[in-house]
Short mmCIF file of C-alpha atoms in Angstrom, two decimals:
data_model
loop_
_atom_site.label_atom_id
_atom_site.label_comp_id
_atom_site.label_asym_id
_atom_site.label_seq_id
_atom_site.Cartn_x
_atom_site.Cartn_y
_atom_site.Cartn_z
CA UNK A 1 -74.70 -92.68 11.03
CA UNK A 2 -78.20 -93.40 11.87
CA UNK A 3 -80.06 -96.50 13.57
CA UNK A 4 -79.71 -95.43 17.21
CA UNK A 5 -76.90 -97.47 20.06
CA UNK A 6 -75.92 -100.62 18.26
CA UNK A 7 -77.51 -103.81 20.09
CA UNK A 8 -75.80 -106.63 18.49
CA UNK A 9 -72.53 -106.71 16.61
CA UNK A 10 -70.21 -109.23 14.72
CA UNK A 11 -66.75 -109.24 15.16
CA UNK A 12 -64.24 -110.47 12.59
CA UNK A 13 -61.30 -112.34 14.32
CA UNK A 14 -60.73 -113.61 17.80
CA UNK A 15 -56.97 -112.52 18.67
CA UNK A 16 -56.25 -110.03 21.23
CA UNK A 17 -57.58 -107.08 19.51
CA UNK A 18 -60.92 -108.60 18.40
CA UNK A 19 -61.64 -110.75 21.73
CA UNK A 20 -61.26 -107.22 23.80
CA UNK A 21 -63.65 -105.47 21.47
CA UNK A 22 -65.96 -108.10 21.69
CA UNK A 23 -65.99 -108.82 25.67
CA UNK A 24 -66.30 -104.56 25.89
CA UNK A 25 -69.28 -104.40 23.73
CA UNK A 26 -70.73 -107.32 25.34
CA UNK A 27 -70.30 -106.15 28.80
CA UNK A 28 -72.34 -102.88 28.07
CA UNK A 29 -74.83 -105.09 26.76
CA UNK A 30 -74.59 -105.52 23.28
CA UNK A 31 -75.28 -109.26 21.56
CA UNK A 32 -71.92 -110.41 20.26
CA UNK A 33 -70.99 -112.84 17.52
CA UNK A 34 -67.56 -113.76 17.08
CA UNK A 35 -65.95 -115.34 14.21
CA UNK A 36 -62.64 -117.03 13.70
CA UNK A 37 -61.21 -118.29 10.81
CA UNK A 38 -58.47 -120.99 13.11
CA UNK A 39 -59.72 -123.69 14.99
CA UNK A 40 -58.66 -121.63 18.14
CA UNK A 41 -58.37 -118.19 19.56
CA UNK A 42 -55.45 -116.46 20.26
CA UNK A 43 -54.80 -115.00 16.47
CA UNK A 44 -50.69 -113.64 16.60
CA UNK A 45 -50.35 -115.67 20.19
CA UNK A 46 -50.32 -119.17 20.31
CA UNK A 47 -49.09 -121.84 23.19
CA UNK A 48 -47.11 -124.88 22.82
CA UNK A 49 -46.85 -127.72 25.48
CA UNK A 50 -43.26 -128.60 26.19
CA UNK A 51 -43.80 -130.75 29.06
CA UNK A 52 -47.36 -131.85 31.29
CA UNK A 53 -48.41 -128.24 32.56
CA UNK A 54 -45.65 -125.87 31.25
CA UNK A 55 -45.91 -123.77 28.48
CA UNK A 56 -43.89 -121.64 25.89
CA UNK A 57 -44.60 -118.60 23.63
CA UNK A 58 -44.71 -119.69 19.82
CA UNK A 59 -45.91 -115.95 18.85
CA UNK A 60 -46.31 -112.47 21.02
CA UNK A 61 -44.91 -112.78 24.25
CA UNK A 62 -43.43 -109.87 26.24
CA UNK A 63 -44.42 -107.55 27.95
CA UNK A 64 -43.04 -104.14 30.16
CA UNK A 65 -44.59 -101.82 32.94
CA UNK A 66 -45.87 -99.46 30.43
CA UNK A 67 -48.24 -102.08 29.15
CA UNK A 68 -50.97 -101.09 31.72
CA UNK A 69 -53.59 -102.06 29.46
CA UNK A 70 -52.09 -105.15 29.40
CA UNK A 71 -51.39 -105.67 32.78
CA UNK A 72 -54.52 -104.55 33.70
CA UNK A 73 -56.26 -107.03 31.85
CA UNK A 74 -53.36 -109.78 33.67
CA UNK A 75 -54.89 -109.17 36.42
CA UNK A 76 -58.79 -108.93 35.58
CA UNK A 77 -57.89 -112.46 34.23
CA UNK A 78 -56.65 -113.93 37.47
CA UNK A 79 -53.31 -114.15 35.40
CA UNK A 80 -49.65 -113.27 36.75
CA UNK A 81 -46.45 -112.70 34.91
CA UNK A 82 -42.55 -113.81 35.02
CA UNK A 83 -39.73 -112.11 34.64
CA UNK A 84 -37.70 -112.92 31.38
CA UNK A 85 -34.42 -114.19 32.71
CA UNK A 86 -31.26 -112.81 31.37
CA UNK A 87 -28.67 -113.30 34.03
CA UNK A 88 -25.22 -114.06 32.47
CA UNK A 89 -22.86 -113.47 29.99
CA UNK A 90 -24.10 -113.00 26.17
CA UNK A 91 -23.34 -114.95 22.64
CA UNK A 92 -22.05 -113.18 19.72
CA UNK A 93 -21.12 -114.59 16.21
CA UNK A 94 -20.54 -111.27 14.12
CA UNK A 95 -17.57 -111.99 12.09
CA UNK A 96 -14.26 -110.20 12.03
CA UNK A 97 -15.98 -107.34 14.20
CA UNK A 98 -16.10 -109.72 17.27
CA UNK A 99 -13.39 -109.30 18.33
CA UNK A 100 -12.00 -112.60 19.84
CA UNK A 101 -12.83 -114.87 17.43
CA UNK A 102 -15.94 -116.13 15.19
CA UNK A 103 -17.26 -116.33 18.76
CA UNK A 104 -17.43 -113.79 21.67
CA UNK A 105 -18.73 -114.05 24.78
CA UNK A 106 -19.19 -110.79 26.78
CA UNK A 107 -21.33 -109.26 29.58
CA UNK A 108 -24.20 -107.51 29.28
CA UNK A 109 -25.89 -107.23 26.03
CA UNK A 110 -23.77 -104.52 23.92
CA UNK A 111 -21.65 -106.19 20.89
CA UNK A 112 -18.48 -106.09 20.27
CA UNK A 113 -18.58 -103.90 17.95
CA UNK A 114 -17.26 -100.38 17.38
CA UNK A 115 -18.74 -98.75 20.13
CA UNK A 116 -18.36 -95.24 18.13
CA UNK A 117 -20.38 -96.28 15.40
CA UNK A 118 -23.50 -98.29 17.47
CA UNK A 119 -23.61 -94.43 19.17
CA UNK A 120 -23.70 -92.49 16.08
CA UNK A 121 -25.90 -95.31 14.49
CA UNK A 122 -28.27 -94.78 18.09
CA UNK A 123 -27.83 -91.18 18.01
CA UNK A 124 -29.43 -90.94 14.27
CA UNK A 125 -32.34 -93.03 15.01
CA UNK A 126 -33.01 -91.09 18.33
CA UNK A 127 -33.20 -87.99 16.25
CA UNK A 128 -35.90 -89.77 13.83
CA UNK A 129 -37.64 -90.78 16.12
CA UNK A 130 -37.88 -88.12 18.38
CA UNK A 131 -39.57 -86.00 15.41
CA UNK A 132 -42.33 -88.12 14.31
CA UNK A 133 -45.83 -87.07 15.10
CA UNK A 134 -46.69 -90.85 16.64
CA UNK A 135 -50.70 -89.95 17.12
CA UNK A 136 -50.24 -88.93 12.89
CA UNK A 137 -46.98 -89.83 11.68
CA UNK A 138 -48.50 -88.66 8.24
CA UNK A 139 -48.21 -84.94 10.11
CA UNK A 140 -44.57 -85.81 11.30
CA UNK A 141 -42.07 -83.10 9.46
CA UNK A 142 -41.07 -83.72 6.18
CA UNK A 143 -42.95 -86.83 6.33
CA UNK A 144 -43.70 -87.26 2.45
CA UNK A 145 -39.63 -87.49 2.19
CA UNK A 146 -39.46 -90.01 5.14
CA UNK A 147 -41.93 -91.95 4.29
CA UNK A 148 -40.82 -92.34 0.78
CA UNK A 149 -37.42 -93.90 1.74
CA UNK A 150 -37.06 -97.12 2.49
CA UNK A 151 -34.53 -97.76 5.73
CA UNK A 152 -32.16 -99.18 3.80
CA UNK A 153 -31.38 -96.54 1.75
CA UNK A 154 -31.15 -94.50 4.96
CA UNK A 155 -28.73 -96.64 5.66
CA UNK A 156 -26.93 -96.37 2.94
CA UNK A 157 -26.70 -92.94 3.39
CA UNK A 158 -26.35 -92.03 6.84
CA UNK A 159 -24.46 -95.12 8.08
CA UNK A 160 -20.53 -94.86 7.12
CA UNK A 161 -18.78 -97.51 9.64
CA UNK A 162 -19.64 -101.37 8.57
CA UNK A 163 -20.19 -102.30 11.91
CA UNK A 164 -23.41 -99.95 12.23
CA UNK A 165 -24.18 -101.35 8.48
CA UNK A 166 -23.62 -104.83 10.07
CA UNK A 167 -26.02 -104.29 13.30
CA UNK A 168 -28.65 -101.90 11.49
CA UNK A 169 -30.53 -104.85 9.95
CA UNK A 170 -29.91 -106.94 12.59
CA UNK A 171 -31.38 -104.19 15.50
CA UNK A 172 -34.54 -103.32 12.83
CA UNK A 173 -34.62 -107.19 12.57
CA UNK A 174 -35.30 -107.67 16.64
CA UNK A 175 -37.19 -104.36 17.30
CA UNK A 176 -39.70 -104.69 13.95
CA UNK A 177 -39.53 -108.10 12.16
CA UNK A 178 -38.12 -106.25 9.43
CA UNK A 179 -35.66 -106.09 6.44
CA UNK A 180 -34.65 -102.39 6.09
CA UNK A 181 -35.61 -102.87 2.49
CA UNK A 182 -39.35 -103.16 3.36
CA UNK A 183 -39.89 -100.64 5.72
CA UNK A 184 -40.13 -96.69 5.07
CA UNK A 185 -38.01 -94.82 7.65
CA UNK A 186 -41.44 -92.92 8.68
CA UNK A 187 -43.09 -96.01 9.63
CA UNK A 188 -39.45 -97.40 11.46
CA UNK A 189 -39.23 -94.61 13.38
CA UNK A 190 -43.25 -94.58 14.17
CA UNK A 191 -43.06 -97.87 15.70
CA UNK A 192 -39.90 -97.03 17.48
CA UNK A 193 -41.68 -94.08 18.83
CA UNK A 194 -44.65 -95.97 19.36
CA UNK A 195 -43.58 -98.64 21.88
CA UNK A 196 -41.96 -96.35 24.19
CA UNK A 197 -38.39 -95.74 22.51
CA UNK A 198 -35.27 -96.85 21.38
CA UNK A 199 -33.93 -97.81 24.88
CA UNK A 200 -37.86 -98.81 26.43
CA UNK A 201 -38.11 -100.95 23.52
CA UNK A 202 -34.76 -103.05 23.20
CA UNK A 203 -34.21 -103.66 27.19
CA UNK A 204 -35.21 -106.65 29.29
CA UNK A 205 -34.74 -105.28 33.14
CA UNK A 206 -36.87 -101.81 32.82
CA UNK A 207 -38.17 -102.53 29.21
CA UNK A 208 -40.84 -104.08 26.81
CA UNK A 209 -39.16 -107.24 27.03
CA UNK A 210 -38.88 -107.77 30.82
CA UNK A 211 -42.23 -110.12 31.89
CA UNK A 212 -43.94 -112.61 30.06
CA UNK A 213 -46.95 -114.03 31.05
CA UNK A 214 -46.59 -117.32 33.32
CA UNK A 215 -47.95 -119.77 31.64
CA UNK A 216 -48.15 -118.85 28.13
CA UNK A 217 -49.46 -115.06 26.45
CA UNK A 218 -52.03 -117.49 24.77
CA UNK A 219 -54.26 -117.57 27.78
CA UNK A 220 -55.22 -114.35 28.00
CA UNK A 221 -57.60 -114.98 24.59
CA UNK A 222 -58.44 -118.01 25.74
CA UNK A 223 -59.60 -116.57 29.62
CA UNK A 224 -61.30 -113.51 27.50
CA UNK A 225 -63.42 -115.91 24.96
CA UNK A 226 -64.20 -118.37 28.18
CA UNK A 227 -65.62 -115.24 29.86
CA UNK A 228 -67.26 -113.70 27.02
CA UNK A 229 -69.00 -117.10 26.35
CA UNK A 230 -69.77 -117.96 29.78
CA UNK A 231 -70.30 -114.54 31.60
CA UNK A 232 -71.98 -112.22 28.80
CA UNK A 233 -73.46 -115.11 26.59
CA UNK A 234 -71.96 -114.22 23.84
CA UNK A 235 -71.51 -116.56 20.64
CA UNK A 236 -67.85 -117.98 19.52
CA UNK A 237 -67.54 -119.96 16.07
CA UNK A 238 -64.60 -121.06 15.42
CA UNK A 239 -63.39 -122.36 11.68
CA UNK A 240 -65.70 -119.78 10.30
CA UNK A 241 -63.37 -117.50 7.76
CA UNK A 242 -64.90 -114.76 6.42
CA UNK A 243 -64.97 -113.57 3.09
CA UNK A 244 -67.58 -110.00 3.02
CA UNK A 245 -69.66 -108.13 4.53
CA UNK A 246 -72.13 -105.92 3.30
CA UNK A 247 -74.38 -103.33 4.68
CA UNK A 248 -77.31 -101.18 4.56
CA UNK A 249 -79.57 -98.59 6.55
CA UNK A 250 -80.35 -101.13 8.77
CA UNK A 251 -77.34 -102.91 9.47
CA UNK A 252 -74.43 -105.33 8.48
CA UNK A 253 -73.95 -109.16 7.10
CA UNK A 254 -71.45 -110.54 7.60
CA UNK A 255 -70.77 -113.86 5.10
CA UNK A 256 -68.55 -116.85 5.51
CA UNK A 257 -66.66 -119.46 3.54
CA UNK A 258 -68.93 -121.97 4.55
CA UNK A 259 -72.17 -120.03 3.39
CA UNK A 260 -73.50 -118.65 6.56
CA UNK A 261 -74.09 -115.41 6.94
CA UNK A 262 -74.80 -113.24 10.48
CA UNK A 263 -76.42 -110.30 10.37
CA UNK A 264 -76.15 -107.56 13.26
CA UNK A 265 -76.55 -103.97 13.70
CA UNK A 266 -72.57 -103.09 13.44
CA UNK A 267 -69.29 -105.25 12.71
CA UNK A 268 -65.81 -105.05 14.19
CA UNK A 269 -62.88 -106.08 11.58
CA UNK A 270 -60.09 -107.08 13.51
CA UNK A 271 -57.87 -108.29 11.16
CA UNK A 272 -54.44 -107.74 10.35
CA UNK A 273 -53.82 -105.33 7.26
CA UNK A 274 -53.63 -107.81 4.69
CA UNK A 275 -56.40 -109.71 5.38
CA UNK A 276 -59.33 -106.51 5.88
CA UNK A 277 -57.96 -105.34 2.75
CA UNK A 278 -58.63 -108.75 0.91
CA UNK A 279 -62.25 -108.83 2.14
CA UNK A 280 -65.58 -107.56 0.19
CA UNK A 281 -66.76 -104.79 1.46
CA UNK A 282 -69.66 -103.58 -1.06
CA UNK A 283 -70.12 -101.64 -4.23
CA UNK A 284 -68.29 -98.81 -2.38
CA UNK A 285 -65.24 -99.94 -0.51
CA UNK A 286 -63.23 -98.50 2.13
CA UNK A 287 -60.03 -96.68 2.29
CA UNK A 288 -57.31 -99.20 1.33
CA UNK A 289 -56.07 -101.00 4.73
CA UNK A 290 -52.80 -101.65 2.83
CA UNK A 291 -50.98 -100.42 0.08
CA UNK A 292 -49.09 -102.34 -3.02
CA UNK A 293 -45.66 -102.05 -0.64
CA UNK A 294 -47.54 -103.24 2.86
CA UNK A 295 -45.52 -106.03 3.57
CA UNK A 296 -45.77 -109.16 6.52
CA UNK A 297 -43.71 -108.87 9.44
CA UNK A 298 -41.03 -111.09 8.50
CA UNK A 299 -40.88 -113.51 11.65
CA UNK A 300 -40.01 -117.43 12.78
CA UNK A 301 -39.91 -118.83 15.89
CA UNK A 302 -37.81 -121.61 16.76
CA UNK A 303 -38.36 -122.97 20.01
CA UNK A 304 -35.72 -125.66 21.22
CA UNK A 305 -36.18 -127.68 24.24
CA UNK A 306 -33.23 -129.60 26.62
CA UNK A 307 -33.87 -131.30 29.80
CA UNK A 308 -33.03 -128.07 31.63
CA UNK A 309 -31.38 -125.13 31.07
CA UNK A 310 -27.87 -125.87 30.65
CA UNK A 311 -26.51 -122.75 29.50
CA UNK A 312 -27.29 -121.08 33.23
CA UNK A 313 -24.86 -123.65 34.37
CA UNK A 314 -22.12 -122.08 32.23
CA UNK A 315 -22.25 -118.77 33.36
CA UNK A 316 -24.43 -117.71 29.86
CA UNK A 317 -27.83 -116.20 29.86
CA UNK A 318 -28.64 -117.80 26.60
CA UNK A 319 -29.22 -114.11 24.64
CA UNK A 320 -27.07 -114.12 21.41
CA UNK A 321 -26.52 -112.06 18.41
CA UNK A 322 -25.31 -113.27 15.07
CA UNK A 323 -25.07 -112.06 12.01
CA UNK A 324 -25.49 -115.05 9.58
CA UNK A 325 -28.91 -117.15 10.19
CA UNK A 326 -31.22 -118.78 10.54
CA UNK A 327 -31.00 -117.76 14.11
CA UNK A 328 -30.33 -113.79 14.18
CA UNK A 329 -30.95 -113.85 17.86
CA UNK A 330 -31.69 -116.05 20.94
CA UNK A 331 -32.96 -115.32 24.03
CA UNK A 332 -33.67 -117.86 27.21
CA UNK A 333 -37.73 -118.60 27.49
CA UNK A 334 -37.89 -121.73 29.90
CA UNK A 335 -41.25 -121.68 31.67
CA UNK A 336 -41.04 -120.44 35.28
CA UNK A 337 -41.10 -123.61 37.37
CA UNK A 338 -40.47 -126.18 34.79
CA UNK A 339 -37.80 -128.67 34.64
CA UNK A 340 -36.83 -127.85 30.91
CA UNK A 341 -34.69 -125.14 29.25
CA UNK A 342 -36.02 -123.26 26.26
CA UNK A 343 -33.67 -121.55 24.35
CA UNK A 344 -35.81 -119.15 21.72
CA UNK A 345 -34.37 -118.35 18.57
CA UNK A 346 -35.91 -115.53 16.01
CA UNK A 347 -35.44 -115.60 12.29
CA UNK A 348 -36.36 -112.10 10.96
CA UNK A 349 -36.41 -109.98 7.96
CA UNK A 350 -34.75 -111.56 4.57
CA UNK A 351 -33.42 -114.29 6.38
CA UNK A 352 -37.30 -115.81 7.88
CA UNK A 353 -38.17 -115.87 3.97
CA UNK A 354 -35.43 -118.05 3.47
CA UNK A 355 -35.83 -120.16 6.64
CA UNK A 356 -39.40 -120.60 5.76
CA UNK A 357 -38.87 -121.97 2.28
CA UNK A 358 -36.69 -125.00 3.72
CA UNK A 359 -38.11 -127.98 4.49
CA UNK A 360 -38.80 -129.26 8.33
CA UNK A 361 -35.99 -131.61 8.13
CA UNK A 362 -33.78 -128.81 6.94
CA UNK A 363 -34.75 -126.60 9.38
CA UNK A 364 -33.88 -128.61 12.20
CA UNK A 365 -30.57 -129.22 11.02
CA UNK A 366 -30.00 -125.52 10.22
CA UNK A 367 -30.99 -124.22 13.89
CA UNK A 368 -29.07 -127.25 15.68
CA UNK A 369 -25.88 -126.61 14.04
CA UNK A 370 -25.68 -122.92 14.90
CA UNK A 371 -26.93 -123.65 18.18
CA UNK A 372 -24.16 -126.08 18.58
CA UNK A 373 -21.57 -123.33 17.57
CA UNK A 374 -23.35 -120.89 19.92
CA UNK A 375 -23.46 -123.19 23.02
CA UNK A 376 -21.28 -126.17 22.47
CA UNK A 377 -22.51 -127.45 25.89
CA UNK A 378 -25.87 -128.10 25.04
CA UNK A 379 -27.24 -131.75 24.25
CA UNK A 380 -29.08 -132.74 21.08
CA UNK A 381 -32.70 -130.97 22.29
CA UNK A 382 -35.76 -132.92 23.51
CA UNK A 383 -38.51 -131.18 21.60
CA UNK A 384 -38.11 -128.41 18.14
CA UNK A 385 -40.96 -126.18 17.23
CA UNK A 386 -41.08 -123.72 14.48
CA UNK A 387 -43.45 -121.61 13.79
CA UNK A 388 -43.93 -120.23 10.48
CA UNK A 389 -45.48 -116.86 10.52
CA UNK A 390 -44.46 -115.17 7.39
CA UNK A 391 -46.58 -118.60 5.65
CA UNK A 392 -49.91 -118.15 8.33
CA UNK A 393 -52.49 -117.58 6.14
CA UNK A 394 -54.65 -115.82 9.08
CA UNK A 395 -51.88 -114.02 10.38
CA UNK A 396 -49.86 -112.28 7.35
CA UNK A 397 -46.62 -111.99 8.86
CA UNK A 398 -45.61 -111.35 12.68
CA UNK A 399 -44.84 -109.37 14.82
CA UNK A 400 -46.76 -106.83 12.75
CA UNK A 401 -47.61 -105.94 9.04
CA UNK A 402 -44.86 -103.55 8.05
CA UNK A 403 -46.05 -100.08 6.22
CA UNK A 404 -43.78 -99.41 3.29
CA UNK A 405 -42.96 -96.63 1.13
CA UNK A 406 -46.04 -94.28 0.42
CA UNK A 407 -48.29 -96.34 3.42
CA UNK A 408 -48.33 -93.78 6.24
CA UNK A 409 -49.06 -90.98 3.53
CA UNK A 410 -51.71 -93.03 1.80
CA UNK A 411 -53.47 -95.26 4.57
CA UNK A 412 -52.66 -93.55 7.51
CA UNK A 413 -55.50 -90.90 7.55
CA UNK A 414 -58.16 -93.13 7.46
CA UNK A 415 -56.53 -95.96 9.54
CA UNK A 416 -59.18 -95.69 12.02
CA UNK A 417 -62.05 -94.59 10.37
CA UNK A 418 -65.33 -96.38 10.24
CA UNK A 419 -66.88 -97.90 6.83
CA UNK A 420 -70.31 -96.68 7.72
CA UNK A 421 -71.44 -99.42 10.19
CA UNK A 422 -67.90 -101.30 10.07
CA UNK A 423 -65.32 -100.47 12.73
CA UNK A 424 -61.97 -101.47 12.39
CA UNK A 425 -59.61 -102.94 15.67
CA UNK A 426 -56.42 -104.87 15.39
CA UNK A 427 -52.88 -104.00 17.02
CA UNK A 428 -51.92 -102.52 13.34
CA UNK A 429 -54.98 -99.44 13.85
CA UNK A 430 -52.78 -98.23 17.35
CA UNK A 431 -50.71 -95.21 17.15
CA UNK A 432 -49.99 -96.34 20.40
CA UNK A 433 -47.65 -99.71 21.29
CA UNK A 434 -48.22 -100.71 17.30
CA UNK A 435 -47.31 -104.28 16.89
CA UNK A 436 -47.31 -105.24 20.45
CA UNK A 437 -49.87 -106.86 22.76
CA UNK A 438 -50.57 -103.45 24.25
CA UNK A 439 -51.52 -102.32 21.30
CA UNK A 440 -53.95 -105.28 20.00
CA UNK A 441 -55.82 -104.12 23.40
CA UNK A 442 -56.50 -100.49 22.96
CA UNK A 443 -57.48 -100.55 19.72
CA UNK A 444 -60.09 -103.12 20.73
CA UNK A 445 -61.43 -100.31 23.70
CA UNK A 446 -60.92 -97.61 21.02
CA UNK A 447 -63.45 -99.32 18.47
CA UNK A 448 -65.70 -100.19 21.67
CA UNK A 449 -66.03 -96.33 22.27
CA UNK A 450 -66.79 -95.64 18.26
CA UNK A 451 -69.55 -97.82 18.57
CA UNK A 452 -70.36 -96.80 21.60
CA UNK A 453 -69.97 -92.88 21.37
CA UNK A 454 -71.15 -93.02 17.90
CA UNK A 455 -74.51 -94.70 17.62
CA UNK A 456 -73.45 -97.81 15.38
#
């Protein structure tokens, strides 16, 4: 590329991954227009008020000590974190398989389930995952196989006991947002490898779930763009969606909905998948960001609030497993400090597609009768948020977009490649920590040093 150190760039989308790219280049001097298609930042984080000053996670939320880019930036931020509570015994509604009834309560967080089978089930996708290639899964050994099978036909084939058929989709659920049936087992076993591992990735005490941010993972956009704005000058515009951006020897445009149009001497994307493949880019476009069987992380968030939480009280840490819906799990997220309990249920895979299609009203009644089996103790809630991400037109699914059969093969060479002047950022260009917070953040400092290192 020619045109000498870039000295003003645009950058497509203010979540995690775009607002770090944007404060980096700014810091080392660049001029830095950001633009957002929501009337707020954040992107795949987002805060809800439960009560005057206390906060819960509607999106990305947790957080573990291998995170240092993370926690790094926690603390640049003047931010802190809290510890995701899961003292107490644990829910499960799995059928026959549990044991004691529709409904079992155990310690700890194994199910009662045929312990045989959840090792052999463990012990395959250990092996998987401990061959991929996770800085080119496309490399990984026999990768043109893997990656052209979905996981459940892995499944299908590997798993003989129904209880490791039962928790498969369930686990996968959790760990990826994902039905087995959307997912390649190259790119399942990537993003296991990815985050740290099987055991790294599902634990709480020791794992990738154990903090969360005090005070909601929303602030750390909002503390970025308030420094970016206020520190390095640069320019936020919010409601501005963009639809191209083209380029020549002399630099990019970058054109909105609206009609405007911002021209600089580079431009970060940092978009999800779905979205950077939708946009015009020229007369000669990119590498594909997604393929025909890309797919949205299949994610909703229910969020139910009671005057405190009254499961503690009962000797129950408020973590379930269940395998009918809408709630697949549930896990205990009351703010640190706050006088309410938030019990935090996740509808994944198959079963957020049909959650989403209900309406509100039916929704509510859905989640409050199976929390009512779960917990009979609890009290009709004060507050019910849902939020819909396999429907967010900026997002495209949540936790991450999920790579399908043929994706790793086809996109995953060029996942990080510029388009000339256009740099790409986003949690989804990471071989490292895809899909998580962590990963939003180094892929904005490894677009940073493209531009950087590269000249434009």
């Amino acid at each position: 590329m020619s045109g000498g150190r870039a000295r003003s760039a645009v950058v497509v989308g203010a979540g995690l991954a775009g607002l770090t790219a944007a404060e980096g280049l700014a810091a080392r001097g660049v001029e830095v227009t950001v633009l957002e298609a929501r009337e707020r930042v954040g992107g795949r984080t987002r805060g809800i008020e439960v009560e005057p000053g206390a906060w819960i996670d509607a999106g990305a939320a947790y957080l573990g000590a291998r995170h240092t880019e993370l926690l790094n930036l926690i603390k640049e931020l003047n931010l802190h974190t809290t510890p995701t509570t899961m003292l107490g015994a644990s829910r499960f509604a799995l059928g026959a398989g549990a044991g004691d009834g529709e409904h079992a309560t155990r310690d700890g967080r194994f199910p009662p389930l045929n312990a045989v089978a959840l090792g052999e089930l463990f012990d395959h996708l250990a092996e998987l995952t401990a061959a991929v290639r996770p800085e080119a899964p496309w490399l990984t050994p026999d990768a043109a196989r893997l990656d052209a099978l979905t996981a459940a036909e892995w499944a299908e084939h590997s798993l003989a006991h129904p209880d490791a058929r039962l928790f498969f989709p369930l686990f996968l659920g959790e760990m990826m947002a994902a039905d087995p049936a959307d997912v390649s087992v190259l790119h399942m076993a990537f993003y296991l490898r990815s985050g740290g591992g099987l055991r790294y990735l599902n634990a709480f005490e020791g794992g990738a779930q154990q903090d969360r941010v005090a005070g909601g993972a929303h602030l750390l956009c909002e503390r970025l763009a308030a420094r970016l704005t206020a520190r390095h000058r640069g320019t936020l515009r919010l409601g501005e969606a963009v639809r191209a951006v083209t380029q020549d020897a002399d630099g990019v445009t970058v054109h909105t909905e609206r009609g405007a149009a911002y021209r600089a001497d580079t431009a970060v994307v940092a978009l999800p998948p779905l979205l950077a493949d939708a946009l015009d880019l020229g007369p000669e476009p990119p590498a594909r960001r997604a393929g025909g069987r890309t797919g949205r992380g299949c994610a909703v968030k229910v969020n139910l609030v009671y005057p405190s939480p009254l499961w503690r009280e009962h000797g129950l840490s408020g973590w379930s497993v269940n395998a009918e819906g809408p709630l697949l799990s549930t896990v205990d997220d009351s703010p640190a400090g706050a006088a309410v309990g938030v019990l935090t249920g996740f509808v994944t895979g198959a079963e957020a597609h049909r959650y989403a299609a209900l309406t509100p009203r039916e929704q509510r009644e859905a989640a409050l009768a199976q929390a009512a089996r779960l917990f009979p103790m609890l009290p009709e809630p004060v507050g019910f948020h849902v939020t819909d991400w396999v429907n967010d037109p900026y997002s495209k699914g949540c936790y991450a977009a999920l790579f399908g059969p043929g994706d790793w093969l086809r996109l995953g060479p060029t996942l990080t490649a510029p388009h000339g002047r256009v740099h790409w950022a986003g949690t989804e260009t990471s071989t490292e920590f895809f899909g998580l917070l962590e990963g939003a953040i180094r892929s904005g400092h490894r677009a940073v040093a493209q531009i950087l290192d590269g000249g434009v």
